[in-house]
Short mmCIF file of C-alpha atoms in Angstrom, two decimals:
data_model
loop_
_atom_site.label_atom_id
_atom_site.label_comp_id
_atom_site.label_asym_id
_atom_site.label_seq_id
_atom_site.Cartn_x
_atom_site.Cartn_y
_atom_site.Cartn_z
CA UNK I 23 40.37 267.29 63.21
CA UNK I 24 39.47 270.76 64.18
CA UNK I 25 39.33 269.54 68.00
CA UNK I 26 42.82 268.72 67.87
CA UNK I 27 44.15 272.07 65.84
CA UNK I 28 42.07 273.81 68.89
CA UNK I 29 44.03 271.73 71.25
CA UNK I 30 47.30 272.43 69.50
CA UNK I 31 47.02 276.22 69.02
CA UNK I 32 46.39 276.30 72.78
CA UNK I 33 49.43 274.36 73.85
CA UNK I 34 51.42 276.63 71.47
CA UNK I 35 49.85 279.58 73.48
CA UNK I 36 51.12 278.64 76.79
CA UNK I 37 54.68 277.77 75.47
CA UNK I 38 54.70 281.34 74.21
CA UNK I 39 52.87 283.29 76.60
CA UNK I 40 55.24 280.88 79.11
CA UNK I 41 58.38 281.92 77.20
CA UNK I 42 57.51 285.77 77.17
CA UNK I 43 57.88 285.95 80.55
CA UNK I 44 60.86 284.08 81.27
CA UNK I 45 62.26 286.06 78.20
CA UNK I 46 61.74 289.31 80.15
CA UNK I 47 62.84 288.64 83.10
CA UNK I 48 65.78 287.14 81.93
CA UNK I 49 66.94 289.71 79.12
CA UNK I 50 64.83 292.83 80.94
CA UNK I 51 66.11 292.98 84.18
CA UNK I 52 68.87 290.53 85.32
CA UNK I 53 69.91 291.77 88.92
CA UNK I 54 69.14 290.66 92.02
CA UNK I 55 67.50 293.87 93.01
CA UNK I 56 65.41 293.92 89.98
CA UNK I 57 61.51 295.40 90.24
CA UNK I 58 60.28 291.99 88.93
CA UNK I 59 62.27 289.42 91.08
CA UNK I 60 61.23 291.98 93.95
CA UNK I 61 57.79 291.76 93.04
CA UNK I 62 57.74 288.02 92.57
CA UNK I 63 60.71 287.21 95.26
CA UNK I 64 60.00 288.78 98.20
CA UNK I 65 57.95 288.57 101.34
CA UNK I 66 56.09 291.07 102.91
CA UNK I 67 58.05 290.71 106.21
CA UNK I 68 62.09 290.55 103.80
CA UNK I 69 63.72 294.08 103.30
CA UNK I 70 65.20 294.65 99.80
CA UNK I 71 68.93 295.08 100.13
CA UNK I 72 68.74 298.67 98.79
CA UNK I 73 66.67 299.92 101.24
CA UNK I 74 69.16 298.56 103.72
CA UNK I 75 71.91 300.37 102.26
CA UNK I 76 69.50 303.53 101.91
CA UNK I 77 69.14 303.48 105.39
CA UNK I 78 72.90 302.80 106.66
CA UNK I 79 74.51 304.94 104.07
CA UNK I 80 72.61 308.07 104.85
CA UNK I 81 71.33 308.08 108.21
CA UNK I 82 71.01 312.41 108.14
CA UNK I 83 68.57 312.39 105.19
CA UNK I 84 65.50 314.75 105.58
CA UNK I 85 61.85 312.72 105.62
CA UNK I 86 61.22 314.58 102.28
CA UNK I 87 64.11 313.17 100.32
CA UNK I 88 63.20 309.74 101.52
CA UNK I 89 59.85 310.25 100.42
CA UNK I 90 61.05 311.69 96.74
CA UNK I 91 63.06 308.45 96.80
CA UNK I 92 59.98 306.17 97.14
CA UNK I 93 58.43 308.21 94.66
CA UNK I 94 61.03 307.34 92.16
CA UNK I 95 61.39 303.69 93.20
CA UNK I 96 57.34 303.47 92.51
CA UNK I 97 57.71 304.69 89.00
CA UNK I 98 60.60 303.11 88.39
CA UNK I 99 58.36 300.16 89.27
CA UNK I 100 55.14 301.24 87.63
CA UNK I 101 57.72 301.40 84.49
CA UNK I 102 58.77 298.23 84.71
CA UNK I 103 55.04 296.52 85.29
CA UNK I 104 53.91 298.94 82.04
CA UNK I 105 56.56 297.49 80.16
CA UNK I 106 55.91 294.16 80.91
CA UNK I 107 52.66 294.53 80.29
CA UNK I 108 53.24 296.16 76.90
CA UNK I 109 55.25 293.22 76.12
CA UNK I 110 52.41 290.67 76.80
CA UNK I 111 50.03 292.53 75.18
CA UNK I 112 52.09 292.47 71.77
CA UNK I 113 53.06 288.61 73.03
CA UNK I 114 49.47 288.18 73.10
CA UNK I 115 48.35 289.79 69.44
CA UNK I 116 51.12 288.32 67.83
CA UNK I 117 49.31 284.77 69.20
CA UNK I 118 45.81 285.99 68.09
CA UNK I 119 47.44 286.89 64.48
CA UNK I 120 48.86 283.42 64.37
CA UNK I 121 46.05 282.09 65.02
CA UNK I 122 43.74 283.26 62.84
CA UNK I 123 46.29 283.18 60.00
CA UNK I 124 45.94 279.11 60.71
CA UNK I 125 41.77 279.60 60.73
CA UNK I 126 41.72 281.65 57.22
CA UNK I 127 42.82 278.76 54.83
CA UNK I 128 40.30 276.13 56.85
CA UNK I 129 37.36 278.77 56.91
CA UNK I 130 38.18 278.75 53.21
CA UNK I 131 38.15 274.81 52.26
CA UNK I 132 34.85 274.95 54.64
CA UNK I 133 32.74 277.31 53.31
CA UNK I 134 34.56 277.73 49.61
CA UNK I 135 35.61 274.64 48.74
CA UNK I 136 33.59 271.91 50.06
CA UNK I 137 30.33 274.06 49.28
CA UNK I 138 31.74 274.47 45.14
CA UNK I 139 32.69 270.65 45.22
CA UNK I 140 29.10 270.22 46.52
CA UNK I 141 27.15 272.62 43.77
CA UNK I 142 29.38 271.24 40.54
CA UNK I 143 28.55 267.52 41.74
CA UNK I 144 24.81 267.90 41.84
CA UNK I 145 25.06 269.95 39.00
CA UNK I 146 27.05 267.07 36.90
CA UNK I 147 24.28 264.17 37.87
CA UNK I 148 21.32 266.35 37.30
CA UNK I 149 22.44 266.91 33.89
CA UNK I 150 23.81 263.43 33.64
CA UNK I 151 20.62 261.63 34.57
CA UNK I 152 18.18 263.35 32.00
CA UNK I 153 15.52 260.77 29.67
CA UNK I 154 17.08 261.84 26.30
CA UNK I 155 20.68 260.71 27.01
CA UNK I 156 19.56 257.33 28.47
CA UNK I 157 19.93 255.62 24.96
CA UNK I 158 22.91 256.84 24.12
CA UNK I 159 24.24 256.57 27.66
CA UNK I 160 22.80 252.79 27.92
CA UNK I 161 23.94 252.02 24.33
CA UNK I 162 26.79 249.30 23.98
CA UNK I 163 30.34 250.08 23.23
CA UNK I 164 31.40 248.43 19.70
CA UNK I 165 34.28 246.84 20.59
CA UNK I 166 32.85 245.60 24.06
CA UNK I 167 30.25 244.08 21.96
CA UNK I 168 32.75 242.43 19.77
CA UNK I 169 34.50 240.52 22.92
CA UNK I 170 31.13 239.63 23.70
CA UNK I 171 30.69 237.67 20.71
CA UNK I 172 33.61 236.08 20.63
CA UNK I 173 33.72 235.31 24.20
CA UNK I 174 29.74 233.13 23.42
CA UNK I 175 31.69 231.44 20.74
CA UNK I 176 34.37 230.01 22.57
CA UNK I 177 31.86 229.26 25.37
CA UNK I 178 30.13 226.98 22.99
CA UNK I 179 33.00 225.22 21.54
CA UNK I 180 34.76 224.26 24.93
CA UNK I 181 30.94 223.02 25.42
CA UNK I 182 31.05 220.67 22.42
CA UNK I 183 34.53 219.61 23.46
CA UNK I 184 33.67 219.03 27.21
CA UNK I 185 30.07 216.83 25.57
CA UNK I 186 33.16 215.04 23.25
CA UNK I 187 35.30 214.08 26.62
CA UNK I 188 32.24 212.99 28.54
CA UNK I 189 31.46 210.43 25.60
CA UNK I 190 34.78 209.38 25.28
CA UNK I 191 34.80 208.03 28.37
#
């Protein structure tokens, strides 16, 4: 039982860690130009379509501004990554807290439950099973006795009538 609520748990973690990151990507950052689909999109060899604009646009700039641009694209970047990152991490706790919320109520019946079932049962047949109450406990019930009795007399007369039939015959 617990084998398969470990299995489960686990398949619910990779649909939600799974769905985290599609839901960032898709609600996050939505253009083609995006930090993520760069990151996960392109080849070392492909040019992003902004730096080809960069460089068309604004062939006179200085080598400083171009480098104070890269500097901004990086932390835009670095942003971006922290963010997703933040978001996993919460993704991720929010898993854990499930999880353990599930593990709580099953620690409990474990170690609780099944241990006070345990105690009150050996409890209940070590006081049941003690030498004075095995007279009283042994001792017929009246009414049981009373079927009894009739039950020996009825016995005996089908007897007599079966002995009757066999001499009849």
């Amino acid at each position: 039982y617990l084998n398969n609520e470990i299995a489960l748990n686990r398949t619910t973690r990779s649909m939600s860690i799974a769905s985290t990151v599609s839901s960032i990507s898709t609600v996050s950052h939505t253009s083609k130009n995006s930090t993520i689909n760069q990151i996960w999109n392109q080849h070392p060899h492909e040019k992003t379509n902004s730096q080809e604009t960069t460089q068309t646009t604004q062939p006179n700039e200085s080598i400083g501004d171009i480098d104070e641009g890269f500097r901004s694209k990086s932390t835009e970047k670095e942003e971006r990554e922290v963010e997703l990152i933040r978001y996993l991490i919460i993704s991720y706790f929010n898993i854990v807290r499930k999880s353990i919320q599930d593990l709580v109520p099953k620690a409990i019946m474990h170690f609780l439950v099944n241990y006070t079932k345990e105690s009150v049962q050996n409890r209940l047949v070590s006081a049941l099973y003690r030498e004075e109450f095995f007279e009283e406990l042994l001792k017929e019930d009246p009414t049981v006795a009373l079927e009894r009795e009739r039950c020996k007399t009825m016995l005996e007369v089908y007897r007599q009538a079966s002995n009757l039939v066999n001499e009849a015959l």
